[in-house]
Structures are given as C-alpha cells and as structure tokens.
mmCIF file of C-alpha atoms in Angstrom:
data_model
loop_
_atom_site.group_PDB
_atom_site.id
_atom_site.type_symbol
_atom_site.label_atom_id
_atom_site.label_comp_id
_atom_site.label_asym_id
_atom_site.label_seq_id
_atom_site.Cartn_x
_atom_site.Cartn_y
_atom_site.Cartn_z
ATOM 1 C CA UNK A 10 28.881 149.197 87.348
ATOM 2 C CA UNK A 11 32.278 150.802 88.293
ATOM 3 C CA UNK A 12 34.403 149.416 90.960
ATOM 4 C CA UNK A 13 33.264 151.384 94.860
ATOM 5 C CA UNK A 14 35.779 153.563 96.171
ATOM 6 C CA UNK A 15 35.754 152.023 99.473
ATOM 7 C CA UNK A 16 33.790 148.633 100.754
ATOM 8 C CA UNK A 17 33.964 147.554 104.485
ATOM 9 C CA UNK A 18 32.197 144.071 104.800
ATOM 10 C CA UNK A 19 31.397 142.827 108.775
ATOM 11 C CA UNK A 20 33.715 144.841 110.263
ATOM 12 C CA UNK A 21 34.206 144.476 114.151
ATOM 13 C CA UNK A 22 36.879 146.721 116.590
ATOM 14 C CA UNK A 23 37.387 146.357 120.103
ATOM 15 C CA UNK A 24 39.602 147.920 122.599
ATOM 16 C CA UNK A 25 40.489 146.296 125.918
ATOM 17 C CA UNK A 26 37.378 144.005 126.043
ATOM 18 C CA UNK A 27 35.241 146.694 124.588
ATOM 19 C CA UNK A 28 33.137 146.516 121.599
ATOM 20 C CA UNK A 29 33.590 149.777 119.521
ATOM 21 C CA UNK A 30 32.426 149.050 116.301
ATOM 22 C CA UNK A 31 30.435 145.437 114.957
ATOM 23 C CA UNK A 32 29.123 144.332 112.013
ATOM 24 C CA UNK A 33 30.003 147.197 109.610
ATOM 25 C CA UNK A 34 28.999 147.219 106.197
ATOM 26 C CA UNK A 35 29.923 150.049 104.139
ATOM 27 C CA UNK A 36 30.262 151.255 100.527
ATOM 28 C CA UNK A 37 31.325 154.667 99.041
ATOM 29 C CA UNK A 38 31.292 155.023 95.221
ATOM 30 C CA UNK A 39 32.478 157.980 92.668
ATOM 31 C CA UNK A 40 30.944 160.808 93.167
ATOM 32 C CA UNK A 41 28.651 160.175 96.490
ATOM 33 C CA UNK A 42 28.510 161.786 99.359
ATOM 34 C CA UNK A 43 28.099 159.547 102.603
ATOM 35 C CA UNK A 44 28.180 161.026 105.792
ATOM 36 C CA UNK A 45 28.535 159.231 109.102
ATOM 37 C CA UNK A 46 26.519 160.885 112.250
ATOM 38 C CA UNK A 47 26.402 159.028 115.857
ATOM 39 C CA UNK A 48 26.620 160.757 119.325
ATOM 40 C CA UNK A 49 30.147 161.106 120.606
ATOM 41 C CA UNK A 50 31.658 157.517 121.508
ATOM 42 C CA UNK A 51 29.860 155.956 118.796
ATOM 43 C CA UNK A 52 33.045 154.540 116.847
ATOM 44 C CA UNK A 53 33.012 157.649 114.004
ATOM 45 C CA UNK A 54 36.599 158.419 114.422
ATOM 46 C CA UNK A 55 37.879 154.798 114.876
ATOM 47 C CA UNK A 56 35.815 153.723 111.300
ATOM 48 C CA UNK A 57 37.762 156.773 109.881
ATOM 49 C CA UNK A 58 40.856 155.188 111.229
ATOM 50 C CA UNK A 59 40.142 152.533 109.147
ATOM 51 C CA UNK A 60 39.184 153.826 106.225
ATOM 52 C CA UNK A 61 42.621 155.990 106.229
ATOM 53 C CA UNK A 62 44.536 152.359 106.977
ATOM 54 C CA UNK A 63 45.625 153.454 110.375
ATOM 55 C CA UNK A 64 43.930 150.612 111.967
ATOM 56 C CA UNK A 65 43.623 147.548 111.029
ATOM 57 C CA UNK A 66 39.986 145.707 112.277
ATOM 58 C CA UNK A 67 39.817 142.607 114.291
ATOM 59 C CA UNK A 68 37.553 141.171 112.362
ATOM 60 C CA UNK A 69 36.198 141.489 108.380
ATOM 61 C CA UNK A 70 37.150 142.983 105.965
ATOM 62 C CA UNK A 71 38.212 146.583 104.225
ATOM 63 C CA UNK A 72 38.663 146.576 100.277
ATOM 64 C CA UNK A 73 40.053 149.991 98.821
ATOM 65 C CA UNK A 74 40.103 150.499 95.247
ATOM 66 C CA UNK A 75 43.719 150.361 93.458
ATOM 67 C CA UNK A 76 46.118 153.303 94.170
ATOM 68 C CA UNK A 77 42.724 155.476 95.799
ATOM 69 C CA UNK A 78 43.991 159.423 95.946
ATOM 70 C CA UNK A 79 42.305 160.035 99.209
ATOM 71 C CA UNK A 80 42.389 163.900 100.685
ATOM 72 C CA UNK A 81 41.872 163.919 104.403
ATOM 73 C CA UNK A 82 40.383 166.910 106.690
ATOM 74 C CA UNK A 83 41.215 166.411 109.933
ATOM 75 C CA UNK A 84 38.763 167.889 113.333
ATOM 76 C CA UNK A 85 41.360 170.416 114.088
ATOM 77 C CA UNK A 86 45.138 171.463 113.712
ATOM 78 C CA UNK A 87 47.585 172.139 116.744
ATOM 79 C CA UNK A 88 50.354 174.347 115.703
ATOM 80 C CA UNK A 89 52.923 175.442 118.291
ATOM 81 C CA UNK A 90 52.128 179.081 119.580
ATOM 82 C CA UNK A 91 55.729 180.444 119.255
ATOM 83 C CA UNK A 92 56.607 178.396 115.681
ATOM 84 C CA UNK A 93 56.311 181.000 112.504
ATOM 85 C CA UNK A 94 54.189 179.095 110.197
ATOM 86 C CA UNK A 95 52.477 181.172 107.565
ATOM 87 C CA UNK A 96 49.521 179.599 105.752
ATOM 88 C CA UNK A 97 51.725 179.262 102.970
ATOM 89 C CA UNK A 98 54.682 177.334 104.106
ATOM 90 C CA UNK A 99 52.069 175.180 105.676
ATOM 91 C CA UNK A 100 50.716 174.163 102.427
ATOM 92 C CA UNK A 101 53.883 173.976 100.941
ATOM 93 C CA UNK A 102 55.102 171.078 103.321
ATOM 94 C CA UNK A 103 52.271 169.193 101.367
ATOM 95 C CA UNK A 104 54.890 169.013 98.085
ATOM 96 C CA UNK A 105 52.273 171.792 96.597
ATOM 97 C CA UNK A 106 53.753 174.878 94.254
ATOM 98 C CA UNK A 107 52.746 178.357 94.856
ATOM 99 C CA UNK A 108 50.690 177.984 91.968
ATOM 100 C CA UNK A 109 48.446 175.382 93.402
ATOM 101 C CA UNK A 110 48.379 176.580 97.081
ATOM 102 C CA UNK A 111 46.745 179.886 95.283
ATOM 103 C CA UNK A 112 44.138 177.710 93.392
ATOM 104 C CA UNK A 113 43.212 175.736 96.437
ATOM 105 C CA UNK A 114 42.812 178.914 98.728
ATOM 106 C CA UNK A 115 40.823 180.489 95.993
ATOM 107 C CA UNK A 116 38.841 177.231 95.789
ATOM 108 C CA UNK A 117 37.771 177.920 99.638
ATOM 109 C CA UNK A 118 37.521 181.301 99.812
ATOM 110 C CA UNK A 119 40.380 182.371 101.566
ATOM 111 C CA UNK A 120 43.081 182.875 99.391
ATOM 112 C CA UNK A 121 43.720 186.016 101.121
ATOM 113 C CA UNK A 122 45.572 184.873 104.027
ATOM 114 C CA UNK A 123 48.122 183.220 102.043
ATOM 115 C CA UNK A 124 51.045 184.842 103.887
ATOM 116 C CA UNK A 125 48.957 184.995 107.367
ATOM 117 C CA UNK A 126 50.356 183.187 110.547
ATOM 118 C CA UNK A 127 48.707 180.355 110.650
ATOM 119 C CA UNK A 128 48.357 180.762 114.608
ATOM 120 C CA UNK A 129 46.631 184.198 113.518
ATOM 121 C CA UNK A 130 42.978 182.555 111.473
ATOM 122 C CA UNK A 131 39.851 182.218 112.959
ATOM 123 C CA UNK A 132 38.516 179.032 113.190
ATOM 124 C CA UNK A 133 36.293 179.099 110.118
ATOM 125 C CA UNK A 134 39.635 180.379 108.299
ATOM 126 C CA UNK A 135 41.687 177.257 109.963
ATOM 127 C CA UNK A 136 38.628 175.000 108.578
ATOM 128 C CA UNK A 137 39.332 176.350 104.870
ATOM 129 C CA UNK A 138 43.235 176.083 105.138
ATOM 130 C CA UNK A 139 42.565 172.490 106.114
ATOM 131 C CA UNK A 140 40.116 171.650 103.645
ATOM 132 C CA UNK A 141 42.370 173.421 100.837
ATOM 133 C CA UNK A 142 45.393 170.737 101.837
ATOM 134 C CA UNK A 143 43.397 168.184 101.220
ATOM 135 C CA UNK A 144 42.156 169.443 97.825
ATOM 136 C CA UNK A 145 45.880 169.557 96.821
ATOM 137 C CA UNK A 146 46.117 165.970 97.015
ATOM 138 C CA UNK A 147 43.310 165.793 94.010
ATOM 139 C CA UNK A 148 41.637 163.544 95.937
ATOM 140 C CA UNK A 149 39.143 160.396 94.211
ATOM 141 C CA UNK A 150 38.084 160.094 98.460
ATOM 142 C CA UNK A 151 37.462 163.054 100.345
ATOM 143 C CA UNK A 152 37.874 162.259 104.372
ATOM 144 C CA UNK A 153 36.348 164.975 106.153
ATOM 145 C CA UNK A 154 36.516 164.444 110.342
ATOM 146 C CA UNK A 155 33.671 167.085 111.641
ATOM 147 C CA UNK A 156 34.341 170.011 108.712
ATOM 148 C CA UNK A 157 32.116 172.212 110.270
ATOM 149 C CA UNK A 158 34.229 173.058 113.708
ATOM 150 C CA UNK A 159 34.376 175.948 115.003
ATOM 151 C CA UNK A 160 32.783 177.694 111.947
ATOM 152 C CA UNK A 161 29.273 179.712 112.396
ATOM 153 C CA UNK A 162 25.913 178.873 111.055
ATOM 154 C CA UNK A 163 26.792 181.015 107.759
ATOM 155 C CA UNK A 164 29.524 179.472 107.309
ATOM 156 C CA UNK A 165 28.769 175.744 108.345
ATOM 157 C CA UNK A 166 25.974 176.624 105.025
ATOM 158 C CA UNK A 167 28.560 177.373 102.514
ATOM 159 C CA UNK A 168 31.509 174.916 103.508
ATOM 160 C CA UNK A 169 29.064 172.443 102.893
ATOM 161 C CA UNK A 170 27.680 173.498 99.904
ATOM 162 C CA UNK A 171 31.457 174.230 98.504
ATOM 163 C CA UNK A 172 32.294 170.291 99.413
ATOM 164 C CA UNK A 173 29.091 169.608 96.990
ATOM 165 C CA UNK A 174 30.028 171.697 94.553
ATOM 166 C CA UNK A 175 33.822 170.265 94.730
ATOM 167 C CA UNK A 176 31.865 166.792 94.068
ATOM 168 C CA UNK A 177 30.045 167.949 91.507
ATOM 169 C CA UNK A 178 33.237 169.480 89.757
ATOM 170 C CA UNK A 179 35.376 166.324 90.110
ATOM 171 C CA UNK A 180 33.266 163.420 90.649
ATOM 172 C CA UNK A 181 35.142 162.594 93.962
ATOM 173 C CA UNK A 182 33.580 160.553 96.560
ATOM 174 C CA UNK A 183 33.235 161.879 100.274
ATOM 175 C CA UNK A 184 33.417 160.496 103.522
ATOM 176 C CA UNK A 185 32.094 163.170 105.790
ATOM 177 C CA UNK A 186 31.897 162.999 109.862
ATOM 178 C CA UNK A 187 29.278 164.766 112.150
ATOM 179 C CA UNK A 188 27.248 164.932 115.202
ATOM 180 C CA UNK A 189 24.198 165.068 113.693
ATOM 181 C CA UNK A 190 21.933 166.203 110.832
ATOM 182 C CA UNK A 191 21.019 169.594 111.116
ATOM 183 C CA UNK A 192 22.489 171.846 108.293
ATOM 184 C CA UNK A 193 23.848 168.412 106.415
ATOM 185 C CA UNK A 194 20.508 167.407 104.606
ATOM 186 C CA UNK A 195 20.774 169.133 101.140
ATOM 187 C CA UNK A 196 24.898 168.359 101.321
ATOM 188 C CA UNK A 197 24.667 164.373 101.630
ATOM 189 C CA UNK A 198 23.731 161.759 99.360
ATOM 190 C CA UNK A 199 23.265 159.337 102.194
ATOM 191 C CA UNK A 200 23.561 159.157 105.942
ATOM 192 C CA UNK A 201 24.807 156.299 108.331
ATOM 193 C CA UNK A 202 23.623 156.832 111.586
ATOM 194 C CA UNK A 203 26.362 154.804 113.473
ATOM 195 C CA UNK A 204 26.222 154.136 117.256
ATOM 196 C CA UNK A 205 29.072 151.199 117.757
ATOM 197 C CA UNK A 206 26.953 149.357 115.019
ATOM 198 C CA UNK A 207 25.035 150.901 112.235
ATOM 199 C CA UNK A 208 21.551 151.806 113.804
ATOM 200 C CA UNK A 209 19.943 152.686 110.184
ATOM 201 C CA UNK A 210 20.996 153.970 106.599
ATOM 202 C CA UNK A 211 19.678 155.893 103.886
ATOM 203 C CA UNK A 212 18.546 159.402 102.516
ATOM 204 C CA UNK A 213 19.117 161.952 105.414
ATOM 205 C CA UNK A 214 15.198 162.614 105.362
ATOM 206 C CA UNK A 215 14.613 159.351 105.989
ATOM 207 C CA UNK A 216 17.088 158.882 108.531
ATOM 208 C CA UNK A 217 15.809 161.443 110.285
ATOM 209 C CA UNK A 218 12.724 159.808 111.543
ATOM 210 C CA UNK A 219 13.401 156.676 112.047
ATOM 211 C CA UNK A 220 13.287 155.652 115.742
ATOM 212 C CA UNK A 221 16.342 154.849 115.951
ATOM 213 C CA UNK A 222 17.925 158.467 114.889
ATOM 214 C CA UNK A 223 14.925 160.020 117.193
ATOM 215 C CA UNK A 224 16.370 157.913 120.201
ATOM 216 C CA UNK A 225 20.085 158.852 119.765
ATOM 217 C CA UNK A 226 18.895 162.656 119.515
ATOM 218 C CA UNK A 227 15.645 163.242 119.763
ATOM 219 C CA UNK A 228 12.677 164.531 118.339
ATOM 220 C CA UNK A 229 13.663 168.007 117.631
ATOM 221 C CA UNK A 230 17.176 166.584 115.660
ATOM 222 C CA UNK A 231 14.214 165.867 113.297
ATOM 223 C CA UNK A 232 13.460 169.645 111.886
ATOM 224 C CA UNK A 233 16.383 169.801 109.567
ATOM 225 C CA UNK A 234 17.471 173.110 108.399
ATOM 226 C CA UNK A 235 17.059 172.536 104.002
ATOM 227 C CA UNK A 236 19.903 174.524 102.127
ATOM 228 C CA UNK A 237 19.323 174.903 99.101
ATOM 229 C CA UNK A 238 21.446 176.915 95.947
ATOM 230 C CA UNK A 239 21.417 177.779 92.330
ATOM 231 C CA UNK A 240 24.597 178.748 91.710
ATOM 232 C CA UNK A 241 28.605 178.346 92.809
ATOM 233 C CA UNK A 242 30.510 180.429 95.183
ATOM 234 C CA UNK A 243 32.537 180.347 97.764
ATOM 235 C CA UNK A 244 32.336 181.020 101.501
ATOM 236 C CA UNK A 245 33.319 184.420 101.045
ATOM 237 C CA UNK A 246 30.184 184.932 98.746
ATOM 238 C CA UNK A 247 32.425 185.183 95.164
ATOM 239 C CA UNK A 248 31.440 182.943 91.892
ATOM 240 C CA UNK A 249 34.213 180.200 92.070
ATOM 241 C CA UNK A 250 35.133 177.410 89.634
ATOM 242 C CA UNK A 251 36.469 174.514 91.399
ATOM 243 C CA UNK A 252 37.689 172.996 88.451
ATOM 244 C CA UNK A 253 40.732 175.434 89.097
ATOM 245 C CA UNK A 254 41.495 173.262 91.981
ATOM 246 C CA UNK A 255 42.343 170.032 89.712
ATOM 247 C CA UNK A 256 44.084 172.501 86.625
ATOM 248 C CA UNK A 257 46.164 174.039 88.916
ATOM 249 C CA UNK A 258 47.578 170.873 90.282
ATOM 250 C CA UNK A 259 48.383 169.541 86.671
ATOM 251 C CA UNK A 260 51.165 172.770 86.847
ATOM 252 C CA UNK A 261 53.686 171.905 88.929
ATOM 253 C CA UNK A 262 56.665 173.554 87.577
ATOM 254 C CA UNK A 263 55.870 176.934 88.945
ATOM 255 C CA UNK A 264 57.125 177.628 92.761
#
C-alpha cells in the first residue's frame, strides 16, 4: 500500500486554557477526497492550520509525505479597493506563465476574465480565480477552506463536481472544508464530522444519520441533495479536460 498523503495521530490544540481540537486521527491518501464538516467553532480551520504547517499541535503527531505539492484554496481573498490587480497579474505573482494561467482559468471555467479587475468578479468568479491558483501549484494535496462561498446552488453543483473531476484527472488527494453536507454527498469519498474532537467518520450517507451528525444539525441536514454526472465540464457548462491543467504547467518557457 502506498505511503498516505497526510497522517495526524492523537492530535490535541488548545488556546488560552481552551480545548480546540483532541484526539485527532486522520489520514488522506492519493486520490481521496475527505471532507471535514462541524458547526462553526468546531476546530475546522485550526486542523487546516495544521495540515498547511502553520501551527504546530501541542500534543501528537502530524506526518506529511516527502516534498507533498499541496495547492491551497483559501475562504475568501481581500484585495485593496483602490490597488489595480487584474486577474492576471494576480496569478502571475504565483511564478505561473501566461500559458498556464490560461490553462488553469480554462480548467474552471472562467478563463474569460483573464484581464478583469480582480475587485470587479462576482463571488462565484473570485471562487474560480482562487481555485485556479491553487491548480497552478500541480498540487498531490488539494486544501480547500469552504470552496463553495459565496457561489449559488448551480454553481456550488459544478465547483464540486469540477474538484472531482480534477481528482479523477490527476489522482490528487483533497482536503475539503464545510458547514455541512448538503450538496457534498456525490463529491466526497469520506466525511469527518469534527466538533473539537471527531464526533464520527465515514461515507457521507452514513454520516448523515448517525446521532451524532443529527445533533450538531439536525434532522433535516439528513435529506442530502445527490448530484450526480456523466460527463466533464466546467462551471460555465463547456466539455473541459483537466488534464490541460497539469500539461500546461510542464511549459514554462512561454510568458
């Protein structure tokens, strides 16, 4: 069996004599998808903290595999109102060519605002840019901090379903951060329901009733909306190949 991506073992944070996050065992391997749901204040962001090496744990222990590629999402960007930023040059501070910044736009649907102000997008269209800079990076680990914010229904459907088919095209694992279940279910692999300690594990339909998910959101939480597909595109609707993502970044000699 190949080495996991990521392994937490016991894993305990506190801050100022508070408990955030106890006996944390975790395990991400190639090409799974592992998503991490709790109500807000659970300990989601600080366990992503970790995972990215920005915080070390008080207690247990956090094995990465050797020289992991990891591509990070984060919730939301914060760009100075007055600073001229198009989506472009904002790609480009990521050491990316023209070239790739194309593929990686085209990879999400959006390559159309390549020369837009970056202050100018809609949040779905900020959601893309950001997942695009992280595909540059031609990630092994995907980190993606609540994907879906600020994008509609529609398009919380096809992100999703382009981060699968990104997974299926590279064999990348992924890390992936929400509130709760609903629109996730035919996008994960597995689900950690995580509330300060892990409150229970395991396929999203069974994590959705099991008393402990039903307590943290209730009964309703429980009628998952199933999305289901037969065929690649991206969240503007088009046929896409992701595998353009990873051959465009081979090509770095064209700016």
């Amino acid at each position: 069996m190949s080495e996991p991506l990521l392994e937490l073992k016991d894993v305990r944070v506190g801050f100022h004599g508070r408990t955030v996050l106890q006996n944390i065992d975790l395990h991400l391997n190639s090409g799974e998808i592992v998503t991490l749901i709790g109500p807000n204040g659970a300990g989601k962001t600080t366990l992503v903290r970790i995972v990215l090496g920005l915080l070390k744990p008080d207690s247990g222990h956090c094995h990465m595999m050797k020289d992991l590629r990891i591509g990070y999402m984060p919730q939301k960007l914060q760009i100075e109102p007055s600073m001229p930023l198009p989506v472009s040059r904002f790609l480009s501070l990521a050491g990316a060519s023209k070239k790739q910044i194309l593929n990686a736009l085209t990879c999400t649907g959006v390559e159309h605002i390549y020369n837009s102000p970056i202050q100018t997008l809609s949040g779905g269209e900020t959601q893309r840019v950001l997942l695009a800079r992280a595909l540059l990076r031609k990630p092994q680990l995907l980190i993606l901090d609540e994907p879906v914010q600020g994008v509609d229904v529609n398009g919380q459907r096809e992100l999703y379903h382009l981060i699968k088919i990104f997974r299926d095209e590279t064999g990348c694992g992924v890390l992936m951060v929400s509130h709760d279940l609903h629109l996730v279910m035919a996008a994960t692999d597995k689900v950690i329901c995580l509330n300060n300690h892990i409150c229970c594990s395991g396929h999203p339909s069974q994590v959705s009733q099991h008393p402990a998910y039903l307590q943290l959101f209730g009964h309703e939480s429980s009628e998952l909306a199933i999305y289901t597909h037969n065929h690649n595109h991206a969240i503007d609707g088009h046929v896409i190949d992701c595998g353009d993502c990873q051959s465009g970044n081979q090509d770095k000699s064209q700016q």
